[in-house]
Amino acid sequence: MLALQFVLVARFKFVAAPFCIDVLLKFHIQITFVALAFVVAHPILLFVADTRYLALLNPVTAPWRARFAVLSVIALLVLIWLPMWRKRLRLRYEAWKLTHGLIAVAVVLFGLLHASLVGYFVTGTFRHLLFEGYIGVLIFLLVWVRLISPLMRLRRPWQVVEVVAEHGEATTWVVAPVGHEGFRFNPGQFEWIAIGRSPFSIKQHPFSFSSAADTRPGGTVSMTIKAAGDFTQTVSQVTPGTRVYVEGPHGVFSMEHRQAPGYVFIAGGVGVTPMYSMLLTKFERDDVWPVTLF
C-alpha cells in the first residue's frame, strides 16, 4: 500500500487515464488511512499475543529493528496529521509539499530497514527477489518524479507571452512553446505548471486550460487563475517573457469522452475554466449541438 502511494502521485498518464488524476489523489488520501490501520494493527497483534513484545517500545534497550519500526509509525502519523493542520500552522503549500515528500520517503525507508533487520520477509530466493524488486520500484519512482520527468520538461520550455487581467481577481496567462511544437489537449483538461528557470522546482501547480483545444503546432494555450492562495496571489505580477515549464495534459473531464447530442455545464467561480475551454472548442468547430451553462 505504501508503494502504491508513490505510484498514484507519479502522474503516469496510463495510470490516471481510466480514472482521472483527481480521483487518484482522493484515493491516495483514503488508502493512507487503510495503510495506517494495517501498520498499527501489526504491533498491537504482537502485544496481544505476547506482552514481552512491549519491551520493544523502550528506545533505550530496544534493538534497531524495533526502533526503525517505531520511527516509521511515528513518521506515518505525522504524515497524516500535517495536512489536516497545515492551515492552522500557517504552513505554505510549497513547504508542506516538500516536507510531505520527505516524510513519506522516511516512512518507507524506516519500514524497509525494519523488515530487512527482522529478516523474516527477506529469507529465501522468492522473498528476497520480491523485497529487492519492491525497493527497486520505489527508487525508480523517486528518480522518475524528481529527475527524469523534470529533465524531459527542461528540454521543452514555454514562456508567458501575454497576461490579461480578468474580473473576480482572476488573471489569464497565455503561454507559448519555445523551440518545440507544444502539445494538443482535450477541452476540459489541465496541466501542472512551474515558473522560473528550473522544472526541478517544488513549486508546481495544476490549472485548467481556458483556451480552445484545437491549437495548431507551436500555438499558444491559455489558463485562467483566480487569486485564492499563496501562489495564486502573485500570478498577476508575472510579466511576459517569463519562462515556465508545463507538464500535461492531464484529466478526463472532457466532452471528448462523453459524446452527447447536448450538454449541461454547472460551474462555480473560476471552476468555469474547463467548461469555457469546451465552449470555445465547440464554437471553433462550428458545433451546433446545444449547451446550457449554469
Coordinates of N, CA, C and O in Angstrom, one line a residue, residues 122-286:
V122 N 12.7 -11.5 4.0 CA 13.8 -11.4 3.0 C 14.6 -12.7 3.0 O 15.6 -12.8 2.3
T123 N 14.1 -13.8 3.7 CA 14.8 -15.1 3.6 C 14.1 -15.9 2.5 O 12.9 -15.8 2.2
G124 N 15.0 -16.6 1.8 CA 14.5 -17.4 0.6 C 14.6 -16.6 -0.7 O 14.5 -15.4 -0.6
T125 N 14.8 -17.3 -1.8 CA 15.1 -16.6 -3.0 C 13.9 -15.8 -3.5 O 14.0 -14.6 -3.8
F126 N 12.7 -16.3 -3.4 CA 11.5 -15.6 -3.9 C 11.2 -14.4 -3.0 O 11.0 -13.3 -3.6
R127 N 11.3 -14.5 -1.7 CA 11.1 -13.4 -0.8 C 12.1 -12.3 -1.0 O 11.9 -11.1 -1.0
H128 N 13.4 -12.8 -1.2 CA 14.5 -11.8 -1.4 C 14.3 -11.0 -2.7 O 14.5 -9.8 -2.7
L129 N 13.9 -11.7 -3.8 CA 13.7 -11.0 -5.1 C 12.5 -10.1 -5.0 O 12.5 -9.0 -5.5
L130 N 11.5 -10.5 -4.3 CA 10.3 -9.6 -4.1 C 10.7 -8.4 -3.3 O 10.3 -7.3 -3.7
F131 N 11.5 -8.5 -2.3 CA 11.9 -7.4 -1.5 C 12.8 -6.5 -2.3 O 12.6 -5.2 -2.2
E132 N 13.7 -7.0 -3.0 CA 14.6 -6.2 -3.8 C 13.8 -5.5 -4.9 O 14.1 -4.3 -5.3
G133 N 12.8 -6.2 -5.5 CA 12.0 -5.6 -6.5 C 11.2 -4.4 -6.0 O 11.0 -3.4 -6.6
Y134 N 10.7 -4.6 -4.8 CA 10.0 -3.5 -4.1 C 10.8 -2.3 -3.9 O 10.4 -1.2 -4.2
I135 N 12.1 -2.5 -3.5 CA 13.0 -1.4 -3.3 C 13.3 -0.7 -4.7 O 13.3 0.5 -4.8
G136 N 13.5 -1.6 -5.7 CA 13.8 -1.1 -7.0 C 12.7 -0.2 -7.6 O 13.0 0.9 -8.2
V137 N 11.5 -0.6 -7.4 CA 10.3 0.2 -7.9 C 10.3 1.5 -7.2 O 10.1 2.6 -7.8
L138 N 10.5 1.6 -5.9 CA 10.5 2.8 -5.2 C 11.6 3.8 -5.6 O 11.4 5.0 -5.8
I139 N 12.8 3.2 -5.8 CA 13.9 4.0 -6.3 C 13.6 4.6 -7.7 O 13.8 5.8 -8.0
F140 N 13.0 3.7 -8.6 CA 12.6 4.2 -9.9 C 11.6 5.3 -9.8 O 11.7 6.3 -10.6
L141 N 10.6 5.2 -9.0 CA 9.6 6.2 -8.9 C 10.2 7.5 -8.4 O 9.8 8.6 -8.9
L142 N 11.1 7.5 -7.4 CA 11.7 8.7 -7.0 C 12.6 9.4 -8.0 O 12.6 10.6 -8.2
V143 N 13.3 8.5 -8.8 CA 14.2 9.1 -9.8 C 13.3 9.6 -11.0 O 13.6 10.7 -11.5
W144 N 12.2 9.0 -11.3 CA 11.3 9.5 -12.3 C 10.7 10.8 -12.0 O 10.8 11.8 -12.8
V145 N 10.2 10.9 -10.8 CA 9.5 12.1 -10.4 C 10.5 13.3 -10.2 O 10.2 14.4 -10.6
R146 N 11.6 13.1 -9.6 CA 12.5 14.2 -9.2 C 13.6 14.4 -10.2 O 14.3 15.4 -10.2
L147 N 13.8 13.5 -11.2 CA 15.0 13.7 -12.1 C 14.5 13.5 -13.6 O 14.7 14.5 -14.4
I148 N 14.0 12.4 -14.0 CA 13.7 12.1 -15.4 C 12.6 13.0 -15.9 O 12.8 13.7 -17.0
S149 N 11.5 13.1 -15.2 CA 10.4 13.9 -15.7 C 10.8 15.4 -15.8 O 10.5 16.0 -16.8
P150 N 11.4 16.0 -14.8 CA 11.9 17.4 -14.9 C 12.9 17.6 -16.1 O 12.8 18.6 -16.7
L151 N 13.7 16.6 -16.3 CA 14.7 16.7 -17.4 C 13.9 16.8 -18.7 O 14.3 17.5 -19.7
M152 N 12.9 16.0 -18.9 CA 12.1 16.0 -20.1 C 11.4 17.4 -20.3 O 11.3 17.9 -21.4
R153 N 10.9 18.0 -19.2 CA 10.3 19.3 -19.3 C 11.4 20.4 -19.6 O 11.1 21.4 -20.2
L154 N 12.6 20.2 -19.1 CA 13.7 21.1 -19.3 C 14.0 21.3 -20.8 O 14.3 22.4 -21.2
R155 N 13.8 20.3 -21.5 CA 14.0 20.3 -23.0 C 12.9 20.9 -23.8 O 13.0 21.1 -25.0
R156 N 11.7 21.1 -23.1 CA 10.5 21.7 -23.8 C 10.0 22.8 -22.9 O 8.9 22.7 -22.4
P157 N 10.7 23.9 -22.9 CA 10.3 25.1 -22.1 C 9.1 25.8 -22.8 O 8.9 25.7 -24.0
W158 N 8.4 26.7 -22.0 CA 7.4 27.6 -22.5 C 7.7 28.9 -21.9 O 8.5 29.1 -21.0
Q159 N 7.0 29.9 -22.5 CA 7.1 31.3 -21.9 C 5.8 32.0 -21.9 O 5.0 31.7 -22.8
V160 N 5.6 32.8 -21.0 CA 4.4 33.7 -20.9 C 4.5 34.8 -22.0 O 5.5 35.5 -22.0
V161 N 3.5 34.8 -22.8 CA 3.5 35.9 -23.9 C 2.5 37.0 -23.7 O 2.6 38.0 -24.3
E162 N 1.5 36.7 -22.8 CA 0.5 37.7 -22.5 C -0.1 37.4 -21.1 O -0.3 36.3 -20.7
V163 N -0.4 38.5 -20.4 CA -1.0 38.5 -19.1 C -2.2 39.4 -19.1 O -2.1 40.6 -19.3
V164 N -3.4 38.8 -18.9 CA -4.7 39.5 -19.1 C -5.4 39.6 -17.8 O -5.7 38.5 -17.2
A165 N -5.7 40.7 -17.3 CA -6.5 40.9 -16.0 C -8.0 40.6 -16.3 O -8.5 41.1 -17.3
E166 N -8.6 39.7 -15.5 CA -10.0 39.4 -15.7 C -10.8 39.8 -14.5 O -10.2 40.3 -13.5
H167 N -12.1 39.7 -14.6 CA -13.0 40.0 -13.4 C -12.8 39.0 -12.3 O -12.3 37.9 -12.5
G168 N -13.2 39.4 -11.1 CA -13.2 38.5 -10.0 C -11.8 38.1 -9.5 O -11.6 36.9 -9.1
E169 N -10.8 39.0 -9.6 CA -9.5 38.8 -9.1 C -8.8 37.6 -9.8 O -8.1 36.8 -9.2
A170 N -9.1 37.4 -11.1 CA -8.6 36.3 -11.9 C -7.6 36.9 -13.0 O -7.8 38.1 -13.4
T171 N -6.7 36.1 -13.4 CA -5.7 36.5 -14.4 C -5.6 35.4 -15.4 O -5.5 34.2 -15.0
T172 N -5.5 35.7 -16.7 CA -5.3 34.8 -17.7 C -3.8 34.9 -18.2 O -3.4 35.9 -18.6
W173 N -3.2 33.7 -18.2 CA -1.8 33.6 -18.8 C -2.0 33.0 -20.2 O -2.7 32.0 -20.4
V174 N -1.3 33.6 -21.2 CA -1.2 33.0 -22.5 C 0.3 32.5 -22.6 O 1.2 33.4 -22.5
V175 N 0.5 31.3 -22.8 CA 1.9 30.7 -22.8 C 2.1 30.1 -24.2 O 1.2 29.5 -24.8
A176 N 3.4 30.2 -24.7 CA 3.7 29.6 -26.0 C 4.9 28.7 -25.8 O 5.8 29.0 -25.0
P177 N 5.0 27.7 -26.6 CA 6.2 26.8 -26.6 C 7.4 27.5 -27.1 O 7.3 28.3 -28.0
V178 N 8.6 27.1 -26.6 CA 9.9 27.7 -27.0 C 10.7 26.6 -27.6 O 11.2 25.7 -26.9
G179 N 10.9 26.7 -28.9 CA 11.8 25.7 -29.6 C 11.1 24.3 -29.8 O 11.9 23.4 -30.2
H180 N 9.8 24.2 -29.6 CA 9.2 22.9 -29.9 C 7.7 23.2 -30.3 O 7.3 24.4 -30.3
E181 N 7.0 22.2 -30.7 CA 5.6 22.4 -31.2 C 4.5 22.4 -30.1 O 3.4 22.5 -30.4
G182 N 4.9 22.2 -28.8 CA 3.9 22.2 -27.8 C 3.2 20.9 -27.8 O 3.7 19.8 -28.1
F183 N 1.9 20.9 -27.5 CA 1.1 19.7 -27.5 C -0.4 20.1 -27.7 O -0.8 21.2 -27.6
R184 N -1.2 19.1 -28.0 CA -2.6 19.2 -28.2 C -3.3 18.6 -26.9 O -2.7 17.7 -26.3
F185 N -4.4 19.2 -26.6 CA -5.1 18.7 -25.4 C -6.6 18.6 -25.7 O -7.1 19.2 -26.7
N186 N -7.3 17.9 -24.9 CA -8.8 17.8 -25.0 C -9.4 18.9 -24.1 O -8.9 19.3 -23.1
P187 N -10.5 19.6 -24.6 CA -11.1 20.6 -23.8 C -11.6 20.1 -22.5 O -12.2 19.0 -22.4
G188 N -11.2 20.8 -21.4 CA -11.5 20.4 -20.1 C -10.3 19.8 -19.3 O -10.4 19.6 -18.1
Q189 N -9.2 19.6 -20.0 CA -8.1 19.0 -19.3 C -7.3 20.1 -18.6 O -7.6 21.3 -18.7
F190 N -6.3 19.7 -17.9 CA -5.4 20.7 -17.1 C -4.0 20.3 -17.2 O -3.6 19.2 -17.8
E191 N -3.1 21.1 -16.6 CA -1.7 20.9 -16.6 C -1.1 21.3 -15.3 O -1.7 22.1 -14.6
W192 N 0.1 20.8 -15.0 CA 0.9 21.3 -13.9 C 1.9 22.3 -14.5 O 2.5 22.0 -15.5
I193 N 2.1 23.4 -13.8 CA 3.0 24.4 -14.3 C 4.0 24.9 -13.3 O 3.6 25.0 -12.1
A194 N 5.2 25.0 -13.7 CA 6.3 25.5 -12.8 C 6.9 26.8 -13.4 O 7.1 26.8 -14.6
I195 N 7.0 27.8 -12.6 CA 7.5 29.1 -13.0 C 9.0 29.3 -12.6 O 9.3 29.0 -11.5
G196 N 9.8 29.8 -13.5 CA 11.2 30.1 -13.2 C 12.1 29.4 -14.2 O 11.8 28.9 -15.2
R197 N 13.4 29.3 -13.7 CA 14.4 28.8 -14.6 C 14.5 27.3 -14.6 O 15.2 26.7 -15.4
S198 N 13.9 26.6 -13.6 CA 14.1 25.2 -13.4 C 12.8 24.4 -13.3 O 12.0 24.8 -12.5
P199 N 12.7 23.3 -14.0 CA 11.5 22.5 -13.8 C 11.6 21.6 -12.6 O 10.7 20.8 -12.2
F200 N 12.8 21.6 -11.9 CA 13.0 20.8 -10.7 C 12.4 21.5 -9.5 O 12.5 20.9 -8.4
S201 N 11.9 22.7 -9.7 CA 11.3 23.4 -8.5 C 10.2 22.7 -7.9 O 9.4 22.0 -8.6
I202 N 10.1 22.8 -6.6 CA 9.0 22.1 -5.8 C 7.7 22.9 -6.1 O 6.6 22.4 -5.8
K203 N 7.8 24.1 -6.6 CA 6.6 25.0 -6.8 C 5.9 24.6 -8.1 O 6.2 25.2 -9.2
Q204 N 5.1 23.6 -8.1 CA 4.3 23.2 -9.3 C 2.8 23.3 -8.9 O 2.4 22.8 -7.8
H205 N 2.0 23.8 -9.8 CA 0.6 24.0 -9.5 C -0.3 23.6 -10.7 O 0.1 23.8 -11.8
P206 N -1.4 22.9 -10.4 CA -2.3 22.5 -11.5 C -3.3 23.5 -11.8 O -4.0 24.1 -10.9
F207 N -3.5 23.8 -13.1 CA -4.5 24.7 -13.6 C -5.2 24.2 -14.9 O -4.5 23.6 -15.7
S208 N -6.5 24.5 -15.0 CA -7.2 24.0 -16.2 C -6.9 25.0 -17.4 O -6.7 26.2 -17.2
F209 N -6.9 24.4 -18.6 CA -6.8 25.2 -19.8 C -8.1 26.0 -20.0 O -9.2 25.4 -19.8
S210 N -8.0 27.2 -20.4 CA -9.2 28.0 -20.6 C -9.3 28.4 -22.1 O -10.2 29.2 -22.5
S211 N -8.4 27.9 -22.9 CA -8.4 28.2 -24.4 C -9.0 27.1 -25.1 O -9.2 26.0 -24.6
A212 N -9.3 27.3 -26.4 CA -9.8 26.2 -27.2 C -8.8 25.1 -27.4 O -7.6 25.4 -27.4
A213 N -9.3 23.9 -27.6 CA -8.4 22.8 -27.6 C -7.7 22.5 -28.9 O -6.6 22.0 -28.9
D214 N -8.3 23.0 -30.0 CA -7.7 22.7 -31.3 C -6.6 23.7 -31.7 O -6.7 24.4 -32.7
T215 N -5.5 23.7 -30.9 CA -4.4 24.5 -31.2 C -3.5 24.0 -32.3 O -3.4 22.8 -32.4
R216 N -2.9 24.8 -33.0 CA -2.0 24.4 -34.1 C -0.7 24.1 -33.5 O -0.3 24.6 -32.4
P217 N 0.2 23.3 -34.2 CA 1.5 23.1 -33.7 C 2.3 24.4 -33.5 O 2.3 25.3 -34.4
G218 N 2.9 24.5 -32.3 CA 3.6 25.7 -32.0 C 2.6 26.8 -31.5 O 3.1 27.9 -31.2
G219 N 1.3 26.5 -31.3 CA 0.4 27.5 -30.9 C 0.4 27.8 -29.4 O 1.0 27.0 -28.6
T220 N -0.3 28.8 -29.0 CA -0.4 29.2 -27.6 C -1.5 28.5 -26.9 O -2.5 28.0 -27.5
V221 N -1.4 28.3 -25.6 CA -2.5 27.8 -24.8 C -2.7 28.8 -23.6 O -1.8 29.6 -23.3
S222 N -3.9 28.9 -23.1 CA -4.3 29.8 -22.0 C -4.8 29.1 -20.8 O -5.3 28.0 -20.9
M223 N -4.6 29.7 -19.6 CA -5.1 29.2 -18.4 C -5.5 30.5 -17.6 O -4.8 31.5 -17.6
T224 N -6.7 30.4 -16.9 CA -7.2 31.5 -16.1 C -7.2 31.1 -14.7 O -7.7 30.1 -14.3
I225 N -6.5 31.9 -13.9 CA -6.2 31.6 -12.5 C -6.8 32.7 -11.5 O -6.5 33.9 -11.7
K226 N -7.5 32.2 -10.5 CA -8.1 33.1 -9.5 C -7.1 33.3 -8.4 O -6.5 32.3 -7.9
A227 N -7.0 34.5 -7.9 CA -6.1 34.8 -6.7 C -6.8 34.2 -5.4 O -7.7 34.8 -4.9
A228 N -6.4 33.1 -5.0 CA -7.1 32.4 -3.8 C -6.1 31.8 -2.8 O -6.6 31.4 -1.8
G229 N -4.8 31.8 -3.1 CA -3.9 31.2 -2.2 C -2.5 31.9 -2.2 O -2.3 32.9 -2.8
D230 N -1.5 31.2 -1.6 CA -0.2 31.8 -1.5 C 0.4 32.1 -2.9 O 0.8 33.2 -3.2
F231 N 0.3 31.1 -3.8 CA 0.9 31.3 -5.1 C 0.0 32.1 -6.0 O 0.5 33.0 -6.8
T232 N -1.3 31.8 -6.0 CA -2.2 32.4 -7.0 C -2.3 33.9 -6.7 O -2.7 34.7 -7.6
Q233 N -1.9 34.4 -5.5 CA -2.0 35.8 -5.2 C -0.9 36.6 -6.1 O -1.0 37.8 -6.2
T234 N 0.0 35.9 -6.6 CA 1.2 36.5 -7.3 C 1.1 36.4 -8.8 O 1.9 36.9 -9.5
V235 N 0.1 35.7 -9.3 CA 0.0 35.4 -10.8 C -0.1 36.6 -11.6 O 0.4 36.7 -12.7
S236 N -0.8 37.7 -11.1 CA -1.0 38.9 -11.8 C 0.3 39.7 -11.9 O 0.4 40.6 -12.8
Q237 N 1.3 39.4 -11.1 CA 2.6 40.1 -11.2 C 3.6 39.5 -12.2 O 4.6 40.1 -12.4
V238 N 3.2 38.3 -12.7 CA 4.1 37.7 -13.7 C 4.1 38.6 -15.0 O 3.1 39.1 -15.4
T239 N 5.3 38.7 -15.6 CA 5.4 39.6 -16.8 C 5.6 38.7 -18.0 O 6.2 37.6 -18.0
P240 N 5.2 39.2 -19.2 CA 5.5 38.5 -20.5 C 7.0 38.2 -20.6 O 7.8 39.1 -20.3
G241 N 7.4 37.1 -21.1 CA 8.7 36.7 -21.3 C 9.2 35.7 -20.2 O 10.3 35.2 -20.3
T242 N 8.4 35.6 -19.1 CA 8.8 34.7 -18.0 C 8.8 33.2 -18.5 O 7.9 32.8 -19.2
R243 N 9.8 32.5 -18.2 CA 10.0 31.1 -18.5 C 9.1 30.3 -17.6 O 9.1 30.4 -16.4
V244 N 8.4 29.3 -18.2 CA 7.6 28.4 -17.4 C 7.7 27.0 -18.0 O 8.2 26.8 -19.2
Y245 N 7.4 26.0 -17.2 CA 7.5 24.6 -17.6 C 6.2 23.9 -17.4 O 5.6 24.0 -16.3
V246 N 5.6 23.4 -18.5 CA 4.3 22.8 -18.5 C 4.3 21.3 -18.6 O 5.0 20.8 -19.4
E247 N 3.6 20.6 -17.6 CA 3.5 19.2 -17.7 C 2.1 18.8 -17.9 O 1.2 19.2 -17.1
G248 N 1.8 18.2 -19.0 CA 0.4 17.8 -19.3 C 0.3 17.3 -20.8 O 1.3 17.1 -21.4
P249 N -0.9 17.2 -21.2 CA -2.1 17.5 -20.5 C -2.6 16.3 -19.6 O -2.2 15.2 -19.9
H250 N -3.4 16.6 -18.6 CA -3.9 15.6 -17.7 C -5.4 15.7 -17.6 O -6.0 16.8 -17.9
G251 N -6.1 14.7 -17.2 CA -7.5 14.8 -16.9 C -8.4 14.1 -17.9 O -8.0 14.1 -19.1
V252 N -9.6 13.6 -17.5 CA -10.5 13.0 -18.4 C -11.9 13.8 -18.3 O -12.9 13.3 -18.9
F253 N -11.9 14.9 -17.6 CA -13.1 15.7 -17.6 C -13.2 16.5 -18.9 O -12.8 17.6 -19.0
S254 N -13.8 15.9 -19.9 CA -13.9 16.5 -21.2 C -15.0 15.9 -22.0 O -15.4 14.7 -21.9
M255 N -15.6 16.8 -22.8 CA -16.7 16.3 -23.7 C -16.3 15.3 -24.7 O -17.1 14.6 -25.3
E256 N -14.9 15.3 -24.9 CA -14.4 14.3 -25.9 C -14.6 12.9 -25.4 O -14.7 12.0 -26.3
H257 N -14.8 12.7 -24.1 CA -15.0 11.4 -23.6 C -16.5 11.1 -23.3 O -16.8 10.0 -22.8
R258 N -17.3 12.1 -23.5 CA -18.8 12.0 -23.2 C -19.6 12.5 -24.4 O -20.2 13.6 -24.3
Q259 N -19.5 11.9 -25.5 CA -20.2 12.3 -26.7 C -21.7 12.3 -26.4 O -22.3 11.3 -25.9
A260 N -22.4 13.4 -26.7 CA -23.9 13.5 -26.5 C -24.5 14.5 -27.4 O -23.7 15.4 -28.0
P261 N -25.8 14.5 -27.7 CA -26.4 15.5 -28.5 C -26.6 16.8 -27.9 O -27.0 17.8 -28.6
G262 N -26.3 17.0 -26.6 CA -26.3 18.3 -25.9 C -25.7 18.1 -24.6 O -25.5 17.0 -24.1
Y263 N -25.4 19.3 -24.0 CA -24.7 19.3 -22.7 C -25.2 20.3 -21.7 O -25.7 21.4 -22.2
V264 N -25.2 20.0 -20.4 CA -25.4 21.0 -19.4 C -24.2 21.1 -18.5 O -23.7 20.1 -18.0
F265 N -23.7 22.3 -18.4 CA -22.5 22.6 -17.6 C -22.9 23.4 -16.4 O -23.6 24.3 -16.5
I266 N -22.4 22.9 -15.2 CA -22.6 23.6 -14.0 C -21.3 24.0 -13.3 O -20.5 23.1 -13.1
A267 N -21.0 25.2 -13.1 CA -19.7 25.7 -12.6 C -19.9 26.8 -11.5 O -20.9 27.5 -11.5
G268 N -18.9 26.8 -10.6 CA -18.9 27.9 -9.6 C -17.6 28.7 -9.7 O -16.5 28.1 -9.7
G269 N -17.7 30.0 -9.9 CA -16.5 30.8 -9.9 C -15.5 30.4 -11.0 O -15.9 30.2 -12.1
V270 N -14.2 30.3 -10.6 CA -13.2 30.0 -11.6 C -13.2 28.6 -12.1 O -12.6 28.2 -13.0
G271 N -14.1 27.8 -11.4 CA -14.4 26.4 -11.9 C -15.0 26.4 -13.3 O -15.1 25.3 -13.9
V272 N -15.3 27.5 -13.9 CA -15.9 27.6 -15.2 C -14.8 27.4 -16.3 O -15.1 27.1 -17.5
T273 N -13.5 27.5 -15.9 CA -12.5 27.5 -16.9 C -12.5 26.2 -17.8 O -12.4 26.4 -19.1
P274 N -12.6 25.0 -17.3 CA -12.6 23.8 -18.2 C -13.8 23.9 -19.1 O -13.8 23.4 -20.3
M275 N -14.9 24.4 -18.6 CA -16.2 24.4 -19.4 C -16.1 25.5 -20.5 O -16.6 25.4 -21.6
Y276 N -15.3 26.6 -20.1 CA -15.1 27.7 -21.1 C -14.3 27.1 -22.2 O -14.5 27.5 -23.4
S277 N -13.3 26.3 -21.9 CA -12.5 25.7 -23.0 C -13.3 24.8 -23.9 O -13.1 24.8 -25.1
M278 N -14.3 24.1 -23.3 CA -15.1 23.2 -24.1 C -16.1 24.1 -25.0 O -16.3 23.8 -26.1
L279 N -16.6 25.2 -24.4 CA -17.4 26.1 -25.2 C -16.7 26.7 -26.4 O -17.2 26.8 -27.5
L280 N -15.5 27.2 -26.1 CA -14.7 27.8 -27.2 C -14.3 26.7 -28.3 O -14.4 27.0 -29.5
T281 N -14.0 25.5 -27.8 CA -13.7 24.5 -28.8 C -14.9 24.2 -29.7 O -14.8 24.0 -30.9
K282 N -16.1 24.1 -29.1 CA -17.3 23.8 -29.8 C -17.6 25.0 -30.8 O -18.0 24.7 -32.0
F283 N -17.3 26.2 -30.4 CA -17.6 27.3 -31.3 C -16.6 27.3 -32.5 O -17.0 27.5 -33.6
E284 N -15.3 27.0 -32.2 CA -14.4 27.0 -33.3 C -14.6 25.8 -34.3 O -14.3 25.9 -35.5
R285 N -15.3 24.8 -33.8 CA -15.6 23.6 -34.7 C -17.0 23.8 -35.4 O -17.4 22.9 -36.1
D286 N -17.6 24.9 -35.1 CA -19.0 25.2 -35.7 C -19.9 24.0 -35.2 O -20.8 23.6 -36.0

